[in-house]
XYZ file of C-alpha atoms in Angstrom:
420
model
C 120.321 24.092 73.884
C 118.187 24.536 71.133
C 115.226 22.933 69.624
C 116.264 22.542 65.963
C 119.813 20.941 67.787
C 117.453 17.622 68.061
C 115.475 18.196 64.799
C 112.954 20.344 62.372
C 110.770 22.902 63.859
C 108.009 21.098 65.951
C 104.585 21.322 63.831
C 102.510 19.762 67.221
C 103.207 20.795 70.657
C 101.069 19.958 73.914
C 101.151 23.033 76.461
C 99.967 21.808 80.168
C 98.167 24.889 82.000
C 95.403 26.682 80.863
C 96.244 29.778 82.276
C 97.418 33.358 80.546
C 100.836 31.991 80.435
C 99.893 28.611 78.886
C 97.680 30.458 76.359
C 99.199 32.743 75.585
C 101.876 30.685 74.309
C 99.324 28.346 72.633
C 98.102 31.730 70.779
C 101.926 32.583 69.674
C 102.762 29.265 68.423
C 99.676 29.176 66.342
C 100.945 32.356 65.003
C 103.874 30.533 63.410
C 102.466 27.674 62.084
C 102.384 25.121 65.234
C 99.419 22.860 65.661
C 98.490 23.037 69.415
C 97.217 20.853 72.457
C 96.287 22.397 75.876
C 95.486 20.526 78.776
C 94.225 21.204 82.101
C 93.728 19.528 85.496
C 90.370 21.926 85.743
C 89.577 24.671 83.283
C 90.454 27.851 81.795
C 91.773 30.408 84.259
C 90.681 28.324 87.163
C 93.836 28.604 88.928
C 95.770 32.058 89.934
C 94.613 33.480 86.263
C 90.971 34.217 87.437
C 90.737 36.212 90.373
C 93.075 38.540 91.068
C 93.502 42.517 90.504
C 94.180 42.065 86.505
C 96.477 44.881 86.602
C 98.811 45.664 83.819
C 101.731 47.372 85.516
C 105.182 46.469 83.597
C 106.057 49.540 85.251
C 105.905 47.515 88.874
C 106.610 44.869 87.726
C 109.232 43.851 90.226
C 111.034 40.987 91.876
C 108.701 39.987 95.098
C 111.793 39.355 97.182
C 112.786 42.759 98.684
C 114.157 44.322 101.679
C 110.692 45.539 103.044
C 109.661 41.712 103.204
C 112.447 41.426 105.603
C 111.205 44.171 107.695
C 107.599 42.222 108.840
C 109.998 39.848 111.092
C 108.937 36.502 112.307
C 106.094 37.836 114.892
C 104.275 39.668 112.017
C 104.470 36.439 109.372
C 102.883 34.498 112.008
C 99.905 36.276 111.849
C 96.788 35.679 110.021
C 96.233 39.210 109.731
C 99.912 40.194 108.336
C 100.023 40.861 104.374
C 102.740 38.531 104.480
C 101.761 35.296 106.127
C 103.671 32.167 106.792
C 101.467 29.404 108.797
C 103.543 27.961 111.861
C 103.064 24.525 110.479
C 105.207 25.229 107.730
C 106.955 22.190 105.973
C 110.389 21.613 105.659
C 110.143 22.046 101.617
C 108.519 25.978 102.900
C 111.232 26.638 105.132
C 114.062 26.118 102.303
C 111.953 28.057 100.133
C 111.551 30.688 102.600
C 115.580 30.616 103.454
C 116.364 31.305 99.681
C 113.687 33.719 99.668
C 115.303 36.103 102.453
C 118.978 35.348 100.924
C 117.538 37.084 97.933
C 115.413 39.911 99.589
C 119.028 42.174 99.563
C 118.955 45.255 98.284
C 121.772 44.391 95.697
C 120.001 41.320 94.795
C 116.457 43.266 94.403
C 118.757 45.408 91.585
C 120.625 42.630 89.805
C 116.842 40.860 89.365
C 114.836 43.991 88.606
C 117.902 44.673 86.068
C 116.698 41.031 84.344
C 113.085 42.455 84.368
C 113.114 45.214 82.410
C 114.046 43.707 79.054
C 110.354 41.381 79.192
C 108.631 44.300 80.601
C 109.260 46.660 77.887
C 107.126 43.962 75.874
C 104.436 43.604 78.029
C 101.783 45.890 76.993
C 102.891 45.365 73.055
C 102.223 41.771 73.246
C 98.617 42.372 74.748
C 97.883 44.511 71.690
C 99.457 41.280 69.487
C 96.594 39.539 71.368
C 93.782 42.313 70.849
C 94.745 43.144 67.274
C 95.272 39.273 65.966
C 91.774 38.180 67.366
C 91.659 38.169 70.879
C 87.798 40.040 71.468
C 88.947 41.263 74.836
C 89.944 44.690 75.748
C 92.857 46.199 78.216
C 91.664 49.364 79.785
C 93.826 52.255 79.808
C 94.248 53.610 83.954
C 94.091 57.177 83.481
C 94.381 57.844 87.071
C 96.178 54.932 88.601
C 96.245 55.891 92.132
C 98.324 54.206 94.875
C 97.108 55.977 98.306
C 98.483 56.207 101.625
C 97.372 57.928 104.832
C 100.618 60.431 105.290
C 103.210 61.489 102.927
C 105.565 59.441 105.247
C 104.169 56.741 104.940
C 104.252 57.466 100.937
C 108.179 57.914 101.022
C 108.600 53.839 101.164
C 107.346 53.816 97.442
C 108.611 57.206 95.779
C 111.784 55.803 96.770
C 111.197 52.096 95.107
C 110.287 53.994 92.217
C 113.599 55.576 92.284
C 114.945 52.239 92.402
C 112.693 51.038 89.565
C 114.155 53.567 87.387
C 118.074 53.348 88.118
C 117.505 49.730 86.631
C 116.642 51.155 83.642
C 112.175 50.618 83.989
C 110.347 53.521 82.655
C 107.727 54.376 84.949
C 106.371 58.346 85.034
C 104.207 59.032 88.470
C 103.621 62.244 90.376
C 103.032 62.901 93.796
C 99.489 64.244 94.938
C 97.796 65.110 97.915
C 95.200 63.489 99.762
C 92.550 65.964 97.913
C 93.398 65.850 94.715
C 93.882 62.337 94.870
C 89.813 62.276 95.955
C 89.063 64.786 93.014
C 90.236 61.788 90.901
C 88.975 58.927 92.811
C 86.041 59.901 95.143
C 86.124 56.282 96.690
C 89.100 57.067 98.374
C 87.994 57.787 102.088
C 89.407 61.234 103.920
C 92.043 59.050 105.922
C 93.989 59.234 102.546
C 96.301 62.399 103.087
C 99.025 61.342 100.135
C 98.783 59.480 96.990
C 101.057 58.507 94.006
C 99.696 59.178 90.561
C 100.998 56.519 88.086
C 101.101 57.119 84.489
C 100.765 54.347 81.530
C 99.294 51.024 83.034
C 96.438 49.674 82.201
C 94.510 46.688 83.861
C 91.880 43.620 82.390
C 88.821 41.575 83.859
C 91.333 38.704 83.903
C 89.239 35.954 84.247
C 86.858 37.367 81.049
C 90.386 38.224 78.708
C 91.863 34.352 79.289
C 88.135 32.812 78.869
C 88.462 34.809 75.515
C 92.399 33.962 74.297
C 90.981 29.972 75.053
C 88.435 31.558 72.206
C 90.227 32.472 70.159
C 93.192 29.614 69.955
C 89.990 26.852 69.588
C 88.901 29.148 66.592
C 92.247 29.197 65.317
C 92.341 25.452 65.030
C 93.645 24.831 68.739
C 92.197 22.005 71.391
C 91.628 22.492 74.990
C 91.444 19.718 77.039
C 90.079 20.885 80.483
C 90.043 18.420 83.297
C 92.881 16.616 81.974
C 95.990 16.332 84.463
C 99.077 15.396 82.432
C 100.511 12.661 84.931
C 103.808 12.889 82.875
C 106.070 13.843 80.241
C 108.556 11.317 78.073
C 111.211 12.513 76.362
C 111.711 9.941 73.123
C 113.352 9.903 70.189
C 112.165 12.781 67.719
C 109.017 13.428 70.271
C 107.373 13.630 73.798
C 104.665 11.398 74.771
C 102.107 13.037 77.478
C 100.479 10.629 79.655
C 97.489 11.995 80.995
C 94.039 10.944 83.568
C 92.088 10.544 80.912
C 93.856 8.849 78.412
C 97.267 6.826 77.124
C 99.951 8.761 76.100
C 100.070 10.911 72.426
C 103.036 11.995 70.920
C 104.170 15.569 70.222
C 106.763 17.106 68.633
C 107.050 19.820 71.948
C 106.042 20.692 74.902
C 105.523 22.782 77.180
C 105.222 23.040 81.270
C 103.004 25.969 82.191
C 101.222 24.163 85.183
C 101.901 27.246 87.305
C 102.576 26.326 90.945
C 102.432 22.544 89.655
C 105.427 23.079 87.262
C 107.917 21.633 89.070
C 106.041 18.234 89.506
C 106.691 17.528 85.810
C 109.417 19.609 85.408
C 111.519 18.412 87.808
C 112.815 15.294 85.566
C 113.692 17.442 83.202
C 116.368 19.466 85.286
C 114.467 22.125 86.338
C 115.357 21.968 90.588
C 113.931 25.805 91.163
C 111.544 25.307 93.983
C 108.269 26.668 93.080
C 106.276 27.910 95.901
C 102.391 28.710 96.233
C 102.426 32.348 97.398
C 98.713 32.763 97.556
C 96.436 35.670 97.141
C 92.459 36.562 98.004
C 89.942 38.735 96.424
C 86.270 39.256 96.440
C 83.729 41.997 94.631
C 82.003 44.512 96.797
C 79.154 46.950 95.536
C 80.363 50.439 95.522
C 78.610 53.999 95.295
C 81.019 55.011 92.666
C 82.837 52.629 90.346
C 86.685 53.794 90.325
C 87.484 54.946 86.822
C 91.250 53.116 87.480
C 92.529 51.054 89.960
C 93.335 52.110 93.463
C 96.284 50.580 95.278
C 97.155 51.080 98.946
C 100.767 49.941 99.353
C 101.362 49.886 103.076
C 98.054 47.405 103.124
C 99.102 45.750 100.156
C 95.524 45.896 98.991
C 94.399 46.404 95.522
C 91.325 47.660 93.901
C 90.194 46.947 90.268
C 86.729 48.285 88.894
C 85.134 45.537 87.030
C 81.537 46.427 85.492
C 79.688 47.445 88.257
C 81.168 46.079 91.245
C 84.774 46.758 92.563
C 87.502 43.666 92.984
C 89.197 43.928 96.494
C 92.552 41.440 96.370
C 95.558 40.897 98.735
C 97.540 39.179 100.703
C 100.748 36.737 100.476
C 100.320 33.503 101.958
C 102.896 31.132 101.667
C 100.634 27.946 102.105
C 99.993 24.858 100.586
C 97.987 25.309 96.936
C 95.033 22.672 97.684
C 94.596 24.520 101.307
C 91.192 25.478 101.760
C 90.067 29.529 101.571
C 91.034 30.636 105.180
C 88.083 33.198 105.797
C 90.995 35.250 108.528
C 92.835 36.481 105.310
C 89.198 37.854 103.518
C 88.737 39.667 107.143
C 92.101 41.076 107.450
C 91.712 42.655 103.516
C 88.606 44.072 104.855
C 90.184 45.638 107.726
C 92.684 47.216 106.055
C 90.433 48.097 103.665
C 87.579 49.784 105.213
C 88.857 52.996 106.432
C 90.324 53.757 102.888
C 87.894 53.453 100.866
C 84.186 55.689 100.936
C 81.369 54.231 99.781
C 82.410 50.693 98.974
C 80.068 47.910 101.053
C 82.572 45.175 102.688
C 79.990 43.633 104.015
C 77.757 42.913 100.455
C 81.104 40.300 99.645
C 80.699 37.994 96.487
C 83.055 35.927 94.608
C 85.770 35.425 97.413
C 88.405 33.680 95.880
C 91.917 32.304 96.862
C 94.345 31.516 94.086
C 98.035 30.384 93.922
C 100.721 32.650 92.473
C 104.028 30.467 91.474
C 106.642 32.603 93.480
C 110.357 31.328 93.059
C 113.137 32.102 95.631
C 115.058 34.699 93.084
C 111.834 36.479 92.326
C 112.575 35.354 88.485
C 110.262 33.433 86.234
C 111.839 30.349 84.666
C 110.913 30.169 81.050
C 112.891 28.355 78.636
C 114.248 24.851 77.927
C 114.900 22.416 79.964
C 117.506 19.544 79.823
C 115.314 18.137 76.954
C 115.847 20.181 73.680
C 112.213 19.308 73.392
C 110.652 20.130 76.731
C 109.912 24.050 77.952
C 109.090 25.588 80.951
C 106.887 28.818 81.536
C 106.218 29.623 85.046
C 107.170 31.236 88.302
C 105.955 34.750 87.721
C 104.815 35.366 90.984
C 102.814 37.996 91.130
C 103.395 39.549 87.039
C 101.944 36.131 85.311
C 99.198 38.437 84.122
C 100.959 41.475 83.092
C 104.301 39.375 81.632
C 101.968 36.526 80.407
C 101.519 37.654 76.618
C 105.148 38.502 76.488
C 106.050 35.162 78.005
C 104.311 33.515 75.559
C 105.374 35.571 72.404
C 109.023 35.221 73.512
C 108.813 31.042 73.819
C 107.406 30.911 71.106
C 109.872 32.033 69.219
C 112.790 29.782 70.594
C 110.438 27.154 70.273
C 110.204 27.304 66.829
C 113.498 29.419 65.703
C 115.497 27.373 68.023
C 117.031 30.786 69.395
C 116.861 32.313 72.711
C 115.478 35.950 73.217
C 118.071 38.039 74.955
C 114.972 38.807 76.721
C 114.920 35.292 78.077
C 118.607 34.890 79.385
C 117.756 35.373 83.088
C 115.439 33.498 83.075
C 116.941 29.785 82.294
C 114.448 27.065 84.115
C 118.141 25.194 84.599
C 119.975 27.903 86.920
């Protein structure tokens, strides 16, 4: 259904989430004319937006339910130490999420949802520059020598054959395989237990928490309002508008709006027809000192660790823990990134930790965002990226926009209807 169905194109819309998803589409919809409202239960890029690896990878960008997840079994989600952890109290609501999530981690159902991916990903990196070029004073960095690094070429096999995977579906993604030596004549950090690496070309990554504090920047300059430590207790669809009901004050009208709460989406979007259960799949990170600062980021798959140079320090970030958002930082996962870490890398200090973080990715059972409208012509969702809300933010954004406004759906956008 489309927008101008109910009416003109909306001139004010409200956008809950502060996020790179929520402002990104904030930034968009300014482009075309829209007057926009953002609110916030905390602040800008205080949820899964601030501390994680700000890569830019379209070309891995991929849906999170896989066969490999399968392989960890039951004894190895149970434990804290696992990159994939499930806590044995989980709650009903986790265990259905967690049933659709295996039904989907098929290898035919990895290839009919990377197949949906590839159309958004091609605009990933173009609507960063949109960003950069229209205002945004925030830079992407290009990775030169994105590395990901394993300990034997066996072990390396797992993702030269993903990428093969990754390309049948039509993603463009150019890599070559190194040794263990020249991938140190790149990156000295890595340690002499790395004996194979993959050499990835065209990604680029972002200090994530520095580009969002900078798109909030530049949509306030634009004319834009942030409301930060708002929570939007509801949405009401009436005639010719949508009042938001907030903490802080009694509902104001808008001619839009749109849900971008990240793992919170389905709290207000759930009246609205969106039943996709949205599950916190949450990661950890902290900054160690390091010798040598990386020039690009250094991945090491089989750990599912990732390392992002960020001025002078290095960001270490893992982990998937399927856990309740508000759950407190559980120091076991920070130790077993460290673990995995520390015979990897040369020259980084574990110990010398700051900034450990844990923030909550919005991971669906499909592995597919939901972006789009909802039941009401005049309510939107944005959410349920997983682990890509970074990378596929801008795009996100530029996309809704545009059926916002146009009252048109991207082709881009077709798998991804909040409604399926």
């Amino acid at each position: 259904m489309a927008l101008n169905a109910a009416g003109p194109s909306p001139r004010r819309v409200a956008v809950v989430g502060a996020g790179m998803i929520g402002l990104s589409t904030a930034w968009f919809l300014q482009e075309r004319g829209v007057e926009v409202t953002v609110y916030d239960r905390r602040d800008v890029a205080a949820g899964a937006s601030w501390g994680n690896a700000g890569w830019l990878t379209p070309g891995l960008a991929t849906p999170l339910p896989e066969p490999a997840v399968l392989a960890y079994g039951l004894r190895a989600v149970l434990s804290p130490s696992s990159p994939v952890y499930v806590p044995p109290s989980a709650s009903p609501r986790l265990l259905r999420f967690l049933a659709g999530f295996a039904r989907n981690s098929t290898a035919a159902r990895w290839r009919r949802a990377m197949e949906s991916l590839v159309p958004i990903n091609g605009r990933a990196l173009p609507s960063f520059d949109a960003l950069t070029s229209g205002g945004v004073r925030a830079e992407t960095i290009e990775a030169g020598s994105f590395l990901a690094a394993y300990r034997t070429a066996a072990e390396r096999r797992v993702l030269l054959e993903e990428i093969e995977h990754i390309r049948a579906a039509g993603q463009e993604l150019e890599f070559e395989a190194l040794t263990g030596d020249r991938a140190r004549e790149l990156e000295p950090c890595l340690s002499g237990e790395v004996g194979a690496a993959i050499l990835l070309r065209g990604q680029r990554y972002i200090d994530p928490g520095r580009f969002v504090h900078a798109l909030a920047d530049s949509v306030r300059d634009r004319g834009g309002k942030i409301r930060t430590g708002e929570a939007v207790d509801g949405l009401r669809d009436e005639a010719g508008g949508v009042a938001v009901r907030t903490s802080g004050a009694g509902p104001e009208r808008y001619d839009a709006a749109v849900i971008a709460s990240g793992v919170w989406l389905g709290e207000l979007a759930g009246r609205f027809g969106v039943r996709a259960l949205v599950q916190a799949g949450r990661g950890y990170s902290f900054s160690v000192p390091v010798d040598r600062v990386p020039g690009a980021p250094v991945y090491f798959p089989a750990q599912r660790v990732a390392c992002t140079p960020l001025g002078d320090r290095l960001r270490v970030a893992g982990m998937m823990e399927f856990r309740r958002p508000e759950a407190p930082l559980d120091g076991r996962r920070i130790r077993a990134i460290v673990e995995a870490a520390r015979p990897l890398l040369r020259g980084a200090d574990l110990d010398e930790r700051r900034d450990e973080w844990v923030g909550s990715r919005p991971c669906t059972r499909d592995g597919l965002p939901l972006i789009g409208v909802t039941r009401s012509p005049r309510v939107f969702a944005a959410g349920g990226h997983g682990m890509w809300g970074i990378t596929l933010g801008p795009a996100t954004g530029r996309l809704l926009s545009e059926m916002i406004v146009t009252g048109r759906r991207p082709a881009e956008l077709d798998p991804f209807d909040p409604l399926r």
